[in-house]
């Protein structure tokens, strides 16, 4: 159980707080590149800061304070030019470094004015990689933007930004909690569908984690076997890299203390597609012109978001775990047990790494050596993770619940269509939905 003080510290994300400063040492995905192509000015809120992301007509991306330094107009209503973003209130123009380039009336009034040189706005560096736009809100020099091997996996990639109205730590704690898979995802799935849980369903007897340079791999033992099953790879502090090699990664991007964006990036490779077909890994000639993006809201309240469907989507079951306790779980009321050793380890690591930052050091999983930053592979999890069962072999409804486990359940038709069209080029062998896996494909 945490004290009130520790619980409060854990939930903070703002500049100047221990965990807020720790989080500012990592690049965060804040939008999809395709979103900026469609709309060049996008308001974003990250780590409690209101910002505006833009791409000017010379293709430079900028991330500025959302409120114009003149009289606080909302720069989300700004317009792009060849260089920079122009405020629509009085026309001041700013570049991606936050410099004010122009103040039309001041310059008309006094050609010698230097006022613009004395007015700058806050700006943060950005980069584009893997179809995502990344922002770094910490002190200079920024660490390198990690170059994940998963970004090079051939396949059809989609991205999805899910707004989850709760603190990011309570979401991340689910990834450090292997036992919930047995109850929340396996046994509850039977019950929610009105079925009894078969006696044969496996139970956890043990789990452990193995640390590596950037995070941890979780392994579990189930009844009837003495074998450790590799399950899940987490990268500190905010990444679920379930696929090991990263064909599927989720970044938890704190919006503020009570809201989080789950940024998914999923590459559909050799898979039973959402259309019940088996796609082969695409040929080298396969080229995806643009990585689509979908935004949605996670909610247990049908008036606020798409209805969670506990019977057919794992992610809905997780929504219940994340949102059920409210936007900020009261950690002073918990009774932590043996099944929470991963959760305790994660909290301790956050506190410990926040101290490293406070002492002027680099926390773990920040990369500064370019030689280490080439197609970073991750150890661990079964490379079929999520494709053929999240963590328990033969989980209930494997043929359908698993199929959709990692696709947002309200994926718009346009994106389904895009996946379908891409897959129609790739489909190797269409089989009925009841197809069972016969072994790994060579590509995995
Ligand atoms: S408020 Fe932006 S130019 Fe005046
Ligand atoms: Fe889960």
CSV table of C-alpha atoms and ligand atoms in Angstrom, one decimal:
chain,number,residue,atom,x,y,z
A,1,UNK,CA,0.0,0.0,0.0
A,2,UNK,CA,1.3,3.5,-0.8
A,3,UNK,CA,1.1,6.5,1.4
A,4,UNK,CA,-1.0,9.5,0.3
A,5,UNK,CA,2.2,11.3,-0.7
A,6,UNK,CA,3.6,8.4,-2.7
A,7,UNK,CA,0.3,7.8,-4.5
A,8,UNK,CA,0.1,11.5,-5.4
A,9,UNK,CA,3.6,11.5,-6.7
A,10,UNK,CA,3.0,8.5,-8.8
A,11,UNK,CA,0.1,10.1,-10.6
A,12,UNK,CA,1.7,13.4,-11.5
A,13,UNK,CA,2.8,14.2,-15.0
A,14,UNK,CA,3.6,17.9,-15.0
A,15,UNK,CA,6.9,19.6,-15.4
A,16,UNK,CA,8.7,20.0,-12.1
A,17,UNK,CA,7.2,16.9,-10.5
A,18,UNK,CA,9.4,13.8,-10.1
A,19,UNK,CA,7.4,11.5,-12.5
A,20,UNK,CA,6.6,14.4,-14.8
A,21,UNK,CA,10.3,15.1,-15.2
A,22,UNK,CA,11.0,11.4,-15.7
A,23,UNK,CA,8.4,11.1,-18.5
A,24,UNK,CA,10.0,14.2,-20.1
A,25,UNK,CA,13.1,12.1,-20.9
A,26,UNK,CA,11.3,10.0,-23.5
A,27,UNK,CA,10.0,10.7,-26.9
A,28,UNK,CA,6.2,10.4,-27.1
A,29,UNK,CA,4.0,9.7,-30.1
A,30,UNK,CA,1.5,12.5,-30.3
A,31,UNK,CA,-0.2,12.1,-33.7
A,32,UNK,CA,0.0,10.1,-36.9
A,33,UNK,CA,1.9,11.4,-39.9
A,34,UNK,CA,-1.2,10.8,-42.0
A,35,UNK,CA,-3.3,13.0,-39.7
A,36,UNK,CA,-1.0,15.9,-40.3
A,37,UNK,CA,-1.2,15.2,-44.1
A,38,UNK,CA,-5.0,15.5,-43.8
A,39,UNK,CA,-5.0,18.4,-41.4
A,40,UNK,CA,-1.9,20.5,-41.0
A,41,UNK,CA,-2.8,22.1,-37.7
A,42,UNK,CA,-3.7,19.8,-34.8
A,43,UNK,CA,-4.2,20.7,-31.1
A,44,UNK,CA,-2.6,18.2,-28.7
A,45,UNK,CA,-2.4,18.0,-25.0
A,46,UNK,CA,0.5,16.0,-23.6
A,47,UNK,CA,2.0,15.8,-20.1
A,48,UNK,CA,-0.5,18.5,-18.9
A,49,UNK,CA,0.7,20.9,-21.6
A,50,UNK,CA,-1.6,22.4,-24.3
A,51,UNK,CA,0.3,22.5,-27.6
A,52,UNK,CA,-0.4,22.9,-31.3
A,53,UNK,CA,1.2,20.6,-33.8
A,54,UNK,CA,1.6,21.8,-37.4
A,55,UNK,CA,3.2,21.0,-40.7
A,56,UNK,CA,4.0,24.0,-42.8
A,57,UNK,CA,4.0,24.0,-46.6
A,58,UNK,CA,7.7,23.5,-46.7
A,59,UNK,CA,7.1,20.2,-44.8
A,60,UNK,CA,8.6,21.4,-41.6
A,61,UNK,CA,6.8,20.1,-38.5
A,62,UNK,CA,6.5,22.3,-35.4
A,63,UNK,CA,5.1,21.9,-31.9
A,64,UNK,CA,4.3,25.1,-30.1
A,65,UNK,CA,2.6,26.3,-27.0
A,66,UNK,CA,-1.1,26.4,-28.0
A,67,UNK,CA,-1.7,30.0,-26.7
A,68,UNK,CA,-0.2,32.8,-28.8
A,69,UNK,CA,2.2,34.9,-26.7
A,70,UNK,CA,0.6,38.1,-27.9
A,71,UNK,CA,-2.9,37.8,-26.4
A,72,UNK,CA,-3.3,34.1,-25.9
A,73,UNK,CA,-5.3,33.3,-29.0
A,74,UNK,CA,-5.7,29.6,-29.7
A,75,UNK,CA,-3.1,28.7,-32.3
A,76,UNK,CA,-5.1,25.7,-33.2
A,77,UNK,CA,-7.0,28.2,-35.4
A,78,UNK,CA,-3.7,29.3,-36.9
A,79,UNK,CA,-2.8,28.9,-40.6
A,80,UNK,CA,0.3,27.5,-42.1
A,81,UNK,CA,2.6,29.2,-44.5
A,82,UNK,CA,5.7,28.3,-46.3
A,83,UNK,CA,7.6,28.8,-43.1
A,84,UNK,CA,5.7,28.5,-39.8
A,85,UNK,CA,2.3,29.0,-38.3
A,86,UNK,CA,0.5,32.3,-38.4
A,87,UNK,CA,-1.9,33.3,-35.6
A,88,UNK,CA,-5.3,34.2,-36.9
A,89,UNK,CA,-5.9,37.0,-34.4
A,90,UNK,CA,-3.3,39.6,-35.4
A,91,UNK,CA,-1.1,37.7,-37.8
A,92,UNK,CA,2.0,37.1,-35.8
A,93,UNK,CA,4.0,34.2,-37.3
A,94,UNK,CA,6.2,31.7,-35.5
A,95,UNK,CA,8.6,29.0,-36.7
A,96,UNK,CA,9.2,25.5,-35.4
A,97,UNK,CA,11.8,26.8,-32.9
A,98,UNK,CA,9.3,29.2,-31.4
A,99,UNK,CA,10.9,32.3,-32.9
A,100,UNK,CA,8.5,35.1,-33.9
A,101,UNK,CA,9.2,35.8,-37.5
A,102,UNK,CA,6.7,38.5,-38.2
A,103,UNK,CA,4.4,41.0,-36.5
A,104,UNK,CA,2.5,42.7,-39.3
A,105,UNK,CA,1.1,45.8,-37.6
A,106,UNK,CA,4.2,46.4,-35.5
A,107,UNK,CA,6.3,46.4,-38.6
A,108,UNK,CA,3.9,48.6,-40.5
A,109,UNK,CA,3.8,51.0,-37.6
A,110,UNK,CA,7.6,51.1,-37.1
A,111,UNK,CA,9.9,49.6,-39.8
A,112,UNK,CA,12.7,49.5,-37.3
A,113,UNK,CA,10.8,47.6,-34.6
A,114,UNK,CA,12.7,44.7,-33.0
A,115,UNK,CA,9.8,43.7,-30.8
A,116,UNK,CA,9.4,40.3,-32.6
A,117,UNK,CA,13.0,39.4,-31.6
A,118,UNK,CA,12.0,39.8,-28.0
A,119,UNK,CA,8.9,37.6,-28.2
A,120,UNK,CA,9.3,33.8,-28.5
A,121,UNK,CA,7.0,31.0,-27.7
A,122,UNK,CA,7.7,27.6,-26.2
A,123,UNK,CA,8.5,25.0,-28.8
A,124,UNK,CA,9.5,21.4,-28.6
A,125,UNK,CA,11.4,19.2,-31.0
A,126,UNK,CA,9.5,16.7,-33.2
A,127,UNK,CA,10.4,13.8,-35.5
A,128,UNK,CA,8.5,11.5,-37.8
A,129,UNK,CA,9.1,7.8,-37.7
A,130,UNK,CA,7.1,4.7,-38.2
A,131,UNK,CA,4.1,6.6,-39.4
A,132,UNK,CA,4.0,8.6,-36.1
A,133,UNK,CA,4.9,12.1,-35.1
A,134,UNK,CA,7.1,12.1,-32.0
A,135,UNK,CA,7.6,14.9,-29.5
A,136,UNK,CA,10.3,15.4,-26.8
A,137,UNK,CA,9.3,17.7,-24.0
A,138,UNK,CA,12.4,17.4,-21.9
A,139,UNK,CA,15.7,19.3,-21.5
A,140,UNK,CA,18.3,19.4,-24.3
A,141,UNK,CA,20.0,17.5,-25.6
A,142,UNK,CA,17.2,15.1,-26.4
A,143,UNK,CA,18.1,11.4,-26.4
A,144,UNK,CA,17.8,9.6,-29.7
A,145,UNK,CA,14.4,8.7,-31.0
A,146,UNK,CA,14.4,4.8,-30.6
A,147,UNK,CA,14.6,3.1,-34.0
A,148,UNK,CA,12.4,0.0,-33.3
A,149,UNK,CA,12.9,-3.1,-35.5
A,150,UNK,CA,9.1,-3.4,-35.5
A,151,UNK,CA,8.9,-0.4,-37.7
A,152,UNK,CA,10.6,-2.4,-40.5
A,153,UNK,CA,8.4,-5.5,-40.3
A,154,UNK,CA,6.7,-6.0,-43.7
A,155,UNK,CA,3.0,-5.9,-43.6
A,156,UNK,CA,0.1,-3.6,-43.5
A,157,UNK,CA,0.3,-1.0,-40.7
A,158,UNK,CA,-2.4,0.9,-38.9
A,159,UNK,CA,-2.2,3.3,-36.0
A,160,UNK,CA,-4.9,4.1,-33.5
A,161,UNK,CA,-5.1,6.7,-30.8
A,162,UNK,CA,-7.5,5.8,-28.0
A,163,UNK,CA,-8.3,8.4,-25.4
A,164,UNK,CA,-8.6,6.7,-22.1
A,165,UNK,CA,-10.0,8.9,-19.3
A,166,UNK,CA,-7.8,7.7,-16.5
A,167,UNK,CA,-4.2,8.1,-15.2
A,168,UNK,CA,-1.6,6.3,-17.3
A,169,UNK,CA,0.0,4.4,-14.4
A,170,UNK,CA,-3.2,2.3,-13.8
A,171,UNK,CA,-3.2,1.3,-17.4
A,172,UNK,CA,0.5,0.4,-17.4
A,173,UNK,CA,0.0,-1.7,-14.2
A,174,UNK,CA,-2.2,-4.0,-16.2
A,175,UNK,CA,0.8,-4.8,-18.4
A,176,UNK,CA,2.8,-5.8,-15.3
A,177,UNK,CA,0.1,-8.0,-14.0
A,178,UNK,CA,0.1,-11.5,-15.7
A,179,UNK,CA,-2.5,-13.1,-13.4
A,180,UNK,CA,-5.3,-10.8,-14.7
A,181,UNK,CA,-5.2,-12.6,-18.0
A,182,UNK,CA,-6.5,-15.8,-16.3
A,183,UNK,CA,-9.4,-14.0,-14.7
A,184,UNK,CA,-10.3,-10.9,-16.6
A,185,UNK,CA,-9.7,-12.3,-20.1
A,186,UNK,CA,-10.1,-16.0,-19.8
A,187,UNK,CA,-12.6,-16.9,-17.0
A,188,UNK,CA,-14.7,-13.7,-17.2
A,189,UNK,CA,-15.1,-14.3,-21.0
A,190,UNK,CA,-16.9,-17.6,-20.3
A,191,UNK,CA,-19.0,-16.0,-17.6
A,192,UNK,CA,-20.0,-12.9,-19.6
A,193,UNK,CA,-21.1,-15.2,-22.4
A,194,UNK,CA,-23.3,-17.1,-20.0
A,195,UNK,CA,-21.1,-20.2,-19.9
A,196,UNK,CA,-19.4,-22.1,-17.1
A,197,UNK,CA,-15.7,-22.1,-16.9
A,198,UNK,CA,-14.4,-25.5,-17.9
A,199,UNK,CA,-12.4,-27.3,-15.2
A,200,UNK,CA,-9.7,-27.8,-17.7
A,201,UNK,CA,-8.9,-24.1,-18.0
A,202,UNK,CA,-5.3,-23.5,-16.9
A,203,UNK,CA,-4.5,-21.6,-13.8
A,204,UNK,CA,-1.4,-19.6,-12.9
A,205,UNK,CA,1.0,-21.3,-10.5
A,206,UNK,CA,3.8,-18.8,-10.8
A,207,UNK,CA,5.2,-15.9,-12.8
A,208,UNK,CA,8.5,-14.1,-13.0
A,209,UNK,CA,10.1,-11.4,-15.0
A,210,UNK,CA,13.5,-11.1,-16.6
A,211,UNK,CA,14.9,-7.6,-16.9
A,212,UNK,CA,16.8,-6.5,-20.0
A,213,UNK,CA,18.4,-3.2,-20.9
A,214,UNK,CA,15.2,-1.4,-21.7
A,215,UNK,CA,12.5,-3.2,-19.7
A,216,UNK,CA,11.2,-6.6,-18.6
A,217,UNK,CA,9.9,-9.8,-20.1
A,218,UNK,CA,7.2,-11.5,-18.1
A,219,UNK,CA,6.9,-15.3,-18.0
A,220,UNK,CA,4.3,-17.5,-16.4
A,221,UNK,CA,3.8,-21.1,-15.3
A,222,UNK,CA,0.4,-22.7,-15.6
A,223,UNK,CA,-1.1,-25.7,-14.0
A,224,UNK,CA,0.0,-29.0,-15.5
A,225,UNK,CA,3.3,-27.8,-16.8
A,226,UNK,CA,6.6,-26.9,-15.4
A,227,UNK,CA,7.5,-24.9,-18.4
A,228,UNK,CA,8.0,-21.1,-18.3
A,229,UNK,CA,5.9,-19.5,-21.0
A,230,UNK,CA,7.2,-16.2,-22.3
A,231,UNK,CA,4.4,-13.8,-22.5
A,232,UNK,CA,4.9,-10.1,-22.5
A,233,UNK,CA,7.6,-7.5,-23.1
A,234,UNK,CA,7.3,-4.1,-21.5
A,235,UNK,CA,9.7,-1.3,-22.2
A,236,UNK,CA,10.2,1.3,-19.5
A,237,UNK,CA,8.4,3.4,-18.7
A,238,UNK,CA,5.3,3.4,-20.9
A,239,UNK,CA,5.5,0.8,-23.7
A,240,UNK,CA,3.8,-2.5,-24.1
A,241,UNK,CA,5.7,-4.3,-26.9
A,242,UNK,CA,3.7,-7.4,-26.9
A,243,UNK,CA,5.1,-8.8,-30.1
A,244,UNK,CA,8.7,-8.9,-28.9
A,245,UNK,CA,10.0,-7.7,-32.2
A,246,UNK,CA,7.5,-4.9,-32.0
A,247,UNK,CA,5.0,-5.7,-34.8
A,248,UNK,CA,2.5,-4.5,-32.2
A,249,UNK,CA,3.5,-1.7,-29.8
A,250,UNK,CA,1.5,0.5,-27.5
A,251,UNK,CA,2.7,3.7,-26.0
A,252,UNK,CA,0.9,5.2,-23.1
A,253,UNK,CA,1.0,8.9,-23.5
A,254,UNK,CA,-0.2,10.9,-20.5
A,255,UNK,CA,-2.5,13.7,-21.6
A,256,UNK,CA,-2.7,14.9,-18.0
A,257,UNK,CA,-3.2,13.2,-14.6
A,258,UNK,CA,-6.6,11.9,-15.5
A,259,UNK,CA,-6.4,11.2,-19.2
A,260,UNK,CA,-4.1,9.0,-21.3
A,261,UNK,CA,-3.7,8.4,-25.0
A,262,UNK,CA,-3.0,4.8,-26.0
A,263,UNK,CA,-1.1,5.1,-29.2
A,264,UNK,CA,-1.2,1.7,-31.0
A,265,UNK,CA,0.9,0.8,-33.9
A,266,UNK,CA,0.0,-2.6,-35.4
A,267,UNK,CA,1.5,-4.2,-38.4
A,268,UNK,CA,-0.6,-7.0,-39.8
A,269,UNK,CA,1.8,-9.6,-41.1
A,270,UNK,CA,1.1,-13.3,-41.5
A,271,UNK,CA,-2.2,-13.4,-39.8
A,272,UNK,CA,-5.8,-14.5,-39.8
A,273,UNK,CA,-7.0,-11.2,-40.9
A,274,UNK,CA,-10.2,-9.6,-39.6
A,275,UNK,CA,-11.8,-11.1,-42.6
A,276,UNK,CA,-11.1,-14.6,-41.8
A,277,UNK,CA,-8.3,-15.1,-44.2
A,278,UNK,CA,-4.6,-15.9,-43.9
A,279,UNK,CA,-2.4,-13.3,-45.3
A,280,UNK,CA,1.2,-14.1,-46.2
A,281,UNK,CA,4.0,-11.7,-45.4
A,282,UNK,CA,3.9,-9.2,-48.2
A,283,UNK,CA,6.4,-9.4,-51.0
A,284,UNK,CA,9.3,-6.9,-51.0
A,285,UNK,CA,7.5,-5.0,-53.6
A,286,UNK,CA,4.5,-4.3,-51.4
A,287,UNK,CA,4.4,-0.7,-50.6
A,288,UNK,CA,1.9,1.0,-48.3
A,289,UNK,CA,1.5,4.6,-49.4
A,290,UNK,CA,0.2,5.9,-46.1
A,291,UNK,CA,-0.3,4.5,-42.6
A,292,UNK,CA,-3.9,5.2,-41.6
A,293,UNK,CA,-4.9,6.5,-38.2
A,294,UNK,CA,-8.1,6.2,-36.2
A,295,UNK,CA,-9.0,8.1,-33.0
A,296,UNK,CA,-11.5,6.9,-30.5
A,297,UNK,CA,-12.5,7.1,-26.8
A,298,UNK,CA,-12.4,4.3,-24.4
A,299,UNK,CA,-15.4,4.4,-22.2
A,300,UNK,CA,-17.7,2.2,-20.1
A,301,UNK,CA,-20.5,4.7,-20.7
A,302,UNK,CA,-22.2,4.2,-24.1
A,303,UNK,CA,-23.1,7.9,-24.0
A,304,UNK,CA,-19.4,8.8,-24.1
A,305,UNK,CA,-17.9,6.3,-26.4
A,306,UNK,CA,-18.5,3.2,-28.4
A,307,UNK,CA,-20.1,0.5,-26.2
A,308,UNK,CA,-17.5,-1.7,-24.6
A,309,UNK,CA,-18.2,-5.3,-25.6
A,310,UNK,CA,-16.9,-7.5,-22.8
A,311,UNK,CA,-17.9,-10.7,-24.5
A,312,UNK,CA,-15.9,-10.4,-27.7
A,313,UNK,CA,-13.0,-7.9,-27.2
A,314,UNK,CA,-10.1,-8.3,-24.8
A,315,UNK,CA,-9.5,-4.6,-24.9
A,316,UNK,CA,-13.1,-3.9,-23.6
A,317,UNK,CA,-12.3,-6.1,-20.6
A,318,UNK,CA,-9.1,-4.1,-20.0
A,319,UNK,CA,-11.2,-0.9,-20.2
A,320,UNK,CA,-13.2,-2.3,-17.3
A,321,UNK,CA,-10.0,-2.7,-15.3
A,322,UNK,CA,-8.6,0.7,-16.2
A,323,UNK,CA,-11.7,2.8,-15.9
A,324,UNK,CA,-13.7,0.9,-13.4
A,325,UNK,CA,-11.9,2.3,-10.3
A,326,UNK,CA,-12.4,5.9,-11.6
A,327,UNK,CA,-9.9,8.2,-13.3
A,328,UNK,CA,-7.4,7.9,-10.5
A,329,UNK,CA,-7.4,4.7,-8.5
A,330,UNK,CA,-7.0,5.3,-4.7
A,331,UNK,CA,-3.8,3.4,-4.1
A,332,UNK,CA,-3.9,4.1,-0.4
A,333,UNK,CA,-6.9,1.6,-0.1
A,334,UNK,CA,-5.2,-1.3,-1.9
A,335,UNK,CA,-4.1,-4.6,-0.4
A,336,UNK,CA,-1.3,-5.7,-2.6
A,337,UNK,CA,-0.5,-9.4,-2.7
A,338,UNK,CA,1.9,-11.9,-4.3
A,339,UNK,CA,0.2,-11.5,-7.7
A,340,UNK,CA,1.2,-7.8,-7.6
A,341,UNK,CA,4.9,-8.2,-7.5
A,342,UNK,CA,5.2,-6.9,-11.1
A,343,UNK,CA,3.1,-3.9,-10.2
A,344,UNK,CA,5.3,-3.2,-7.1
A,345,UNK,CA,8.4,-3.6,-9.2
A,346,UNK,CA,7.1,-1.0,-11.7
A,347,UNK,CA,6.2,1.5,-9.1
A,348,UNK,CA,9.6,1.1,-7.4
A,349,UNK,CA,11.3,1.5,-10.7
A,350,UNK,CA,9.4,4.8,-11.4
A,351,UNK,CA,10.4,6.2,-8.1
A,352,UNK,CA,14.0,5.0,-8.5
A,353,UNK,CA,14.4,6.3,-12.0
A,354,UNK,CA,12.8,9.7,-11.0
A,355,UNK,CA,15.6,10.0,-8.5
A,356,UNK,CA,18.1,9.3,-11.3
A,357,UNK,CA,16.6,12.1,-13.3
A,358,UNK,CA,16.6,14.4,-10.2
A,359,UNK,CA,20.3,13.7,-9.8
A,360,UNK,CA,21.0,14.7,-13.4
A,361,UNK,CA,21.3,11.3,-14.9
A,362,UNK,CA,19.7,9.5,-17.8
A,363,UNK,CA,17.0,7.0,-16.8
A,364,UNK,CA,16.9,3.6,-18.3
A,365,UNK,CA,15.7,3.1,-21.9
A,366,UNK,CA,17.0,6.5,-23.0
A,367,UNK,CA,19.4,5.9,-25.9
A,368,UNK,CA,22.2,8.2,-26.9
A,369,UNK,CA,24.6,5.9,-28.7
A,370,UNK,CA,23.7,5.9,-32.5
A,371,UNK,CA,25.3,2.4,-32.8
A,372,UNK,CA,22.8,1.0,-30.4
A,373,UNK,CA,19.9,2.7,-32.1
A,374,UNK,CA,19.6,0.7,-35.3
A,375,UNK,CA,16.5,-1.4,-35.6
A,376,UNK,CA,16.3,-2.3,-31.9
A,377,UNK,CA,15.0,-5.8,-31.3
A,378,UNK,CA,13.4,-6.8,-28.1
A,379,UNK,CA,13.7,-10.0,-26.3
A,380,UNK,CA,11.0,-12.1,-25.0
A,381,UNK,CA,7.4,-12.6,-25.8
A,382,UNK,CA,6.1,-15.3,-28.0
A,383,UNK,CA,6.3,-13.8,-31.4
A,384,UNK,CA,2.8,-15.0,-32.1
A,385,UNK,CA,1.6,-13.0,-29.1
A,386,UNK,CA,-1.9,-11.8,-29.5
A,387,UNK,CA,-2.4,-13.8,-32.7
A,388,UNK,CA,-3.0,-17.2,-31.2
A,389,UNK,CA,-3.8,-16.4,-27.6
A,390,UNK,CA,-2.7,-13.6,-25.3
A,391,UNK,CA,-1.2,-15.6,-22.6
A,392,UNK,CA,-3.1,-18.7,-22.0
A,393,UNK,CA,-3.1,-21.4,-24.6
A,394,UNK,CA,-6.4,-22.1,-26.2
A,395,UNK,CA,-8.1,-19.2,-24.5
A,396,UNK,CA,-11.8,-19.1,-24.8
A,397,UNK,CA,-13.1,-18.1,-28.2
A,398,UNK,CA,-9.7,-18.2,-29.7
A,399,UNK,CA,-11.2,-18.2,-33.2
A,400,UNK,CA,-12.9,-14.9,-32.8
A,401,UNK,CA,-12.1,-13.1,-29.6
A,402,UNK,CA,-8.4,-13.3,-30.3
A,403,UNK,CA,-8.9,-12.4,-33.9
A,404,UNK,CA,-10.1,-9.0,-32.9
A,405,UNK,CA,-8.1,-8.7,-29.7
A,406,UNK,CA,-5.8,-6.0,-30.9
A,407,UNK,CA,-7.9,-4.2,-33.4
A,408,UNK,CA,-9.9,-1.3,-31.9
A,409,UNK,CA,-13.4,-2.6,-32.0
A,410,UNK,CA,-14.9,0.5,-33.5
A,411,UNK,CA,-12.4,0.6,-36.3
A,412,UNK,CA,-14.1,2.7,-39.0
A,413,UNK,CA,-15.3,1.0,-42.1
A,414,UNK,CA,-12.8,3.1,-44.2
A,415,UNK,CA,-9.9,1.6,-42.3
A,416,UNK,CA,-11.3,-2.0,-42.5
A,417,UNK,CA,-11.7,-1.4,-46.2
A,418,UNK,CA,-8.1,-0.2,-46.5
A,419,UNK,CA,-6.9,-3.3,-44.6
A,420,UNK,CA,-9.1,-5.5,-46.8
A,421,UNK,CA,-7.8,-4.0,-50.0
A,422,UNK,CA,-4.2,-4.3,-48.9
A,423,UNK,CA,-4.8,-7.9,-47.8
A,424,UNK,CA,-6.4,-8.8,-51.0
A,425,UNK,CA,-3.0,-8.4,-52.6
A,426,UNK,CA,-1.5,-10.5,-49.9
A,427,UNK,CA,-4.0,-13.2,-49.2
A,428,UNK,CA,-2.4,-16.5,-49.6
A,429,UNK,CA,-5.1,-18.9,-48.5
A,430,UNK,CA,-8.6,-18.0,-47.5
A,431,UNK,CA,-9.9,-20.4,-45.0
A,432,UNK,CA,-13.1,-20.5,-42.9
A,433,UNK,CA,-13.1,-18.8,-39.5
A,434,UNK,CA,-12.6,-22.0,-37.6
A,435,UNK,CA,-9.1,-22.6,-38.9
A,436,UNK,CA,-6.6,-23.7,-36.4
A,437,UNK,CA,-3.0,-22.7,-36.4
A,438,UNK,CA,-0.8,-25.5,-37.7
A,439,UNK,CA,2.6,-24.0,-36.8
A,440,UNK,CA,4.5,-20.9,-37.3
A,441,UNK,CA,4.9,-19.4,-40.6
A,442,UNK,CA,8.5,-18.9,-41.8
A,443,UNK,CA,8.1,-15.2,-41.5
A,444,UNK,CA,7.7,-15.4,-37.8
B,1,LIG,S1,-3.1,36.9,-30.2
B,1,LIG,FE1,-1.9,36.0,-31.7
B,1,LIG,S2,-1.3,37.6,-32.9
B,1,LIG,FE2,-2.5,38.6,-31.5
B,2,LIG,FE1,-5.4,-7.3,-20.2
